[in-house]
C-alpha angles and dihedrals in degrees: 000000000000090000091051092050090048091052092050090049092051092048092050091047091051091050093049091048092050092050092049093050091048092050091051092052092048091050090054094046096045110045119211124245096267091051091051092049092050090051091051092052092051091048092051091051091052092049091050091052094047099044110114122198111238120225091251091057095054121103104281090213091070113102095013112131129204116243111283126220113282093031124123090256093056112060090178091067130078127291112318126246107271091216090060092051096053114174094341088100096041117075122181132203117189101179117143120348095318124077114204124191120187125193124194099225103189097085087054102038113003126217114198093203102043145031101233124210116189106211122198119190124190131177141145098209113025124086101230093190092075098078136087096221098189089064094048099063132082127177122209133181134200089253090065097258113151122192123185102142126067094030111141125215124204125181111186102166148012142059136265093287105032126030147132124233137170130231112204122195121185111251092215122047122176089353095303131107114249090212118039135170088268096054108113098183143007125206131196112195121196118188139188103022108137088352092294105140100196130035107160123187114193130189120194130219095268087065097038090055087064092063108101113242119251 
């Protein structure tokens, strides 16, 4: 009887021990609520410390510079960058069989003595050598000034069908500036080439403001 009781006691003790060990293992494998919350807090702190601001998230005002002197936005500076002006300086007339493009050069490369107009002529049929170009040009301003005499013509390159020339108009006539701060437009009129009586090239104030003052 005593042996049987001892056996039962040993079996019960073994079962209790097994249950206790299993419970301990389960407790380690499955953390309680407080343990989980503590782990979440630690994880959030790590993420906050390791978050890096990407370049796109930075203040987009950093590194931006205000327009410098000489830029297109600052007429009081030096000659503007020709790349920034684009075709605002180049005007094209394609009437008849002759295409004429005229560029106001002073905002690109200023000339203190003259307003300079680079003139490109292209054709496949007209003999461009047969004209007296100095007599074909007239300059007009918004103030009503009209200049047809004293305009110089230079032709440094090209042939009878394709060439580049330069009209040069004095910037000061009778002691007065041809272009002033009040001038709202400037027109160069070329007449008679290929029997076209009026080719007018007009630059507005936004371009004229880019011409450096004398």
